[in-house]
GROMACS .gro file of C-alpha atoms in nm:
model
  195
    1MET     CA    1   0.000   0.000   0.000
    2LYS     CA    2   0.113   0.351  -0.076
    3ILE     CA    3  -0.021   0.648   0.115
    4ASN     CA    4  -0.067   0.936  -0.128
    5LYS     CA    5  -0.302   1.152   0.071
    6SER     CA    6  -0.328   1.219   0.443
    7ASP     CA    7  -0.507   1.491   0.634
    8LEU     CA    8  -0.599   1.562   0.993
    9GLU     CA    9  -0.975   1.512   1.002
   10ALA     CA   10  -1.066   1.550   1.369
   11VAL     CA   11  -0.914   1.614   1.710
   12ALA     CA   12  -1.127   1.458   1.982
   13VAL     CA   13  -1.151   1.434   2.357
   14LYS     CA   14  -1.513   1.312   2.371
   15LYS     CA   15  -1.715   1.068   2.160
   16ASN     CA   16  -1.929   1.341   2.007
   17GLN     CA   17  -1.612   1.486   1.852
   18TYR     CA   18  -1.522   1.165   1.666
   19PRO     CA   19  -1.577   1.161   1.290
   20ALA     CA   20  -1.857   0.936   1.160
   21ALA     CA   21  -1.780   0.564   1.199
   22ASP     CA   22  -1.796   0.522   0.820
   23LEU     CA   23  -1.435   0.422   0.746
   24LYS     CA   24  -1.214   0.149   0.890
   25GLU     CA   25  -0.966   0.273   1.149
   26ILE     CA   26  -0.623   0.151   1.261
   27ALA     CA   27  -0.510   0.313   1.585
   28PHE     CA   28  -0.156   0.360   1.716
   29ALA     CA   29  -0.074   0.345   2.087
   30GLY     CA   30   0.251   0.374   2.277
   31ARG     CA   31   0.433   0.527   2.567
   32SER     CA   32   0.519   0.894   2.552
   33ASN     CA   33   0.836   0.952   2.351
   34VAL     CA   34   0.834   0.608   2.185
   35GLY     CA   35   0.839   0.769   1.839
   36LYS     CA   36   0.472   0.752   1.743
   37SER     CA   37   0.458   1.088   1.565
   38SER     CA   38   0.779   1.010   1.374
   39LEU     CA   39   0.634   0.674   1.266
   40LEU     CA   40   0.306   0.830   1.147
   41ASN     CA   41   0.500   1.089   0.949
   42LEU     CA   42   0.714   0.811   0.795
   43LEU     CA   43   0.408   0.602   0.701
   44THR     CA   44   0.231   0.895   0.539
   45GLY     CA   45   0.543   1.043   0.380
   46ARG     CA   46   0.467   1.378   0.543
   47LYS     CA   47   0.718   1.556   0.760
   48LYS     CA   48   0.472   1.735   0.981
   49LEU     CA   49   0.144   1.545   0.970
   50ALA     CA   50   0.185   1.442   1.334
   51ARG     CA   51   0.369   1.695   1.546
   52VAL     CA   52   0.699   1.558   1.675
   53SER     CA   53   0.787   1.703   2.011
   54GLY     CA   54   1.098   1.703   2.225
   55SER     CA   55   0.885   1.698   2.538
   56PRO     CA   56   0.696   1.372   2.592
   57GLY     CA   57   0.325   1.356   2.661
   58LYS     CA   58   0.233   1.613   2.396
   59THR     CA   59  -0.052   1.421   2.234
   60ARG     CA   60  -0.338   1.485   2.476
   61THR     CA   61  -0.616   1.423   2.230
   62ILE     CA   62  -0.723   1.146   1.994
   63ASN     CA   63  -0.621   1.259   1.647
   64PHE     CA   64  -0.802   1.116   1.344
   65TYR     CA   65  -0.616   1.126   1.011
   66ILE     CA   66  -0.801   1.043   0.693
   67ILE     CA   67  -0.577   0.841   0.458
   68ASN     CA   68  -0.621   0.808   0.080
   69ASP     CA   69  -0.988   0.906   0.138
   70SER     CA   70  -1.046   0.539   0.227
   71PHE     CA   71  -0.949   0.472   0.591
   72ARG     CA   72  -0.823   0.645   0.905
   73ILE     CA   73  -0.512   0.630   1.116
   74VAL     CA   74  -0.593   0.720   1.476
   75ASP     CA   75  -0.319   0.861   1.698
   76LEU     CA   76  -0.395   0.781   2.064
   77PRO     CA   77  -0.241   0.984   2.349
   78GLY     CA   78   0.097   0.862   2.473
   79TYR     CA   79   0.082   0.692   2.810
   80GLY     CA   80   0.316   0.649   3.105
   81TYR     CA   81   0.485   0.987   3.122
   82ALA     CA   82   0.567   1.072   3.484
   83LYS     CA   83   0.569   1.452   3.458
   84VAL     CA   84   0.201   1.465   3.368
   85SER     CA   85  -0.032   1.503   3.665
   86LYS     CA   86  -0.236   1.204   3.784
   87SER     CA   87  -0.566   1.370   3.700
   88ILE     CA   88  -0.461   1.440   3.340
   89SER     CA   89  -0.322   1.088   3.287
   90ALA     CA   90  -0.642   0.942   3.439
   91GLY     CA   91  -0.837   1.152   3.189
   92TRP     CA   92  -0.632   1.011   2.900
   93GLY     CA   93  -0.702   0.658   3.023
   94GLU     CA   94  -1.073   0.725   3.022
   95MET     CA   95  -1.054   0.894   2.682
   96MET     CA   96  -0.871   0.594   2.533
   97GLU     CA   97  -1.104   0.343   2.698
   98ASN     CA   98  -1.410   0.519   2.557
   99TYR     CA   99  -1.259   0.507   2.210
  100LEU     CA  100  -1.130   0.148   2.223
  101GLU     CA  101  -1.448   0.007   2.375
  102SER     CA  102  -1.705   0.189   2.164
  103ARG     CA  103  -1.562   0.232   1.815
  104PRO     CA  104  -1.731  -0.023   1.585
  105ASN     CA  105  -1.506   0.052   1.284
  106LEU     CA  106  -1.176   0.007   1.473
  107VAL     CA  107  -0.993  -0.280   1.303
  108LYS     CA  108  -0.667  -0.301   1.500
  109VAL     CA  109  -0.441  -0.115   1.741
  110VAL     CA  110  -0.071  -0.111   1.657
  111GLN     CA  111   0.126  -0.094   1.981
  112LEU     CA  112   0.466   0.076   1.978
  113VAL     CA  113   0.750  -0.021   2.210
  114ASP     CA  114   1.111   0.100   2.220
  115ILE     CA  115   1.329  -0.184   2.089
  116ARG     CA  116   1.613  -0.086   2.324
  117HIS     CA  117   1.424  -0.173   2.643
  118ALA     CA  118   1.202  -0.448   2.779
  119PRO     CA  119   0.837  -0.338   2.753
  120SER     CA  120   0.735  -0.141   3.062
  121LYS     CA  121   0.459  -0.230   3.307
  122GLN     CA  122   0.230   0.013   3.119
  123ASP     CA  123   0.321  -0.150   2.786
  124VAL     CA  124   0.224  -0.489   2.928
  125GLU     CA  125  -0.102  -0.350   3.071
  126MET     CA  126  -0.185  -0.185   2.738
  127TYR     CA  127  -0.119  -0.505   2.543
  128ASP     CA  128  -0.331  -0.712   2.784
  129TYR     CA  129  -0.605  -0.455   2.744
  130LEU     CA  130  -0.585  -0.475   2.363
  131ARG     CA  131  -0.587  -0.854   2.385
  132HIS     CA  132  -0.906  -0.838   2.595
  133PHE     CA  133  -1.077  -0.648   2.311
  134GLY     CA  134  -0.925  -0.859   2.033
  135LEU     CA  135  -0.729  -0.559   1.901
  136ASP     CA  136  -0.382  -0.706   1.967
  137GLY     CA  137  -0.142  -0.881   1.732
  138ILE     CA  138   0.086  -0.610   1.593
  139VAL     CA  139   0.377  -0.459   1.784
  140VAL     CA  140   0.611  -0.208   1.624
  141ALA     CA  141   0.956  -0.196   1.783
  142THR     CA  142   1.071   0.162   1.724
  143LYS     CA  143   1.422   0.311   1.715
  144ALA     CA  144   1.562  -0.002   1.545
  145ASP     CA  145   1.859   0.203   1.418
  146LYS     CA  146   1.981   0.242   1.778
  147ILE     CA  147   2.085  -0.122   1.820
  148SER     CA  148   2.301  -0.369   1.627
  149ARG     CA  149   2.164  -0.651   1.411
  150ASN     CA  150   2.285  -0.903   1.673
  151GLN     CA  151   2.100  -0.723   1.951
  152MET     CA  152   1.782  -0.700   1.743
  153ALA     CA  153   1.691  -1.071   1.759
  154LYS     CA  154   1.757  -1.074   2.133
  155GLN     CA  155   1.544  -0.763   2.193
  156ILE     CA  156   1.257  -0.894   1.978
  157LYS     CA  157   1.263  -1.218   2.179
  158LEU     CA  158   1.252  -1.012   2.501
  159ILE     CA  159   0.955  -0.809   2.370
  160ARG     CA  160   0.775  -1.131   2.273
  161GLN     CA  161   0.831  -1.286   2.616
  162THR     CA  162   0.743  -0.973   2.815
  163LEU     CA  163   0.418  -0.910   2.625
  164LYS     CA  164   0.341  -1.287   2.612
  165LEU     CA  165   0.301  -1.277   2.235
  166THR     CA  166   0.171  -1.578   2.044
  167ASP     CA  167   0.332  -1.721   1.731
  168THR     CA  168   0.085  -1.531   1.514
  169ASP     CA  169   0.154  -1.194   1.680
  170MET     CA  170   0.396  -0.978   1.485
  171VAL     CA  171   0.688  -0.766   1.597
  172ILE     CA  172   0.799  -0.527   1.324
  173PRO     CA  173   1.125  -0.338   1.386
  174VAL     CA  174   1.105   0.013   1.242
  175SER     CA  175   1.348   0.302   1.222
  176SER     CA  176   1.198   0.640   1.136
  177LEU     CA  177   1.548   0.783   1.112
  178LYS     CA  178   1.676   0.521   0.864
  179ARG     CA  179   1.331   0.486   0.706
  180THR     CA  180   1.321   0.106   0.744
  181GLY     CA  181   1.048  -0.139   0.838
  182HIS     CA  182   0.753   0.082   0.746
  183GLU     CA  183   0.687  -0.098   0.415
  184GLU     CA  184   0.621  -0.420   0.605
  185LEU     CA  185   0.385  -0.235   0.838
  186LEU     CA  186   0.202  -0.076   0.542
  187ASN     CA  187   0.158  -0.423   0.386
  188VAL     CA  188   0.014  -0.557   0.712
  189MET     CA  189  -0.221  -0.257   0.734
  190GLU     CA  190  -0.336  -0.317   0.376
  191GLN     CA  191  -0.422  -0.681   0.462
  192LEU     CA  192  -0.616  -0.565   0.770
  193LEU     CA  193  -0.817  -0.317   0.569
  194GLU     CA  194  -0.898  -0.575   0.301
  195GLY     CA  195  -1.002  -0.838   0.558
   0.00000   0.00000   0.00000
């Protein structure tokens, strides 16, 4: 699949701000600073579609991007950033829950983890949550350029074990900097949308 057209369609905090549930959606979730905005920009071939920020925890809304006029990519707020107050992070949790539990056209959630570290407690909780709703199965290991080829297999094994992935669950290493791995992810997304 090639993404030729991508536009921000809606920025939502509440359900009544979501766009109509008329197109299939693939959502992206990950800890703050895991490289979600960089990945979305790489997938869409746009430098500034999703705002990349030096300070984590910037995405505080659910952002809906319409892609090729045929489906949506949904950018969920980053989780697990300590400098954000408890009340705000609780609000994000509720906002994400409302979306994940009530969106009939949501096909899959792609979870991002940093390939350099074992998935955090929040990563594990998020993946269990996605599994509960049948939205699991695709993990993108970001920042793949930061480790050697030898380390990569070891880190992917660690991610698989920590998140208790099955044989059919995928881990796709991606580097936004080196622009690698995103073609595989786009192919997987195309299969999901056709299914």
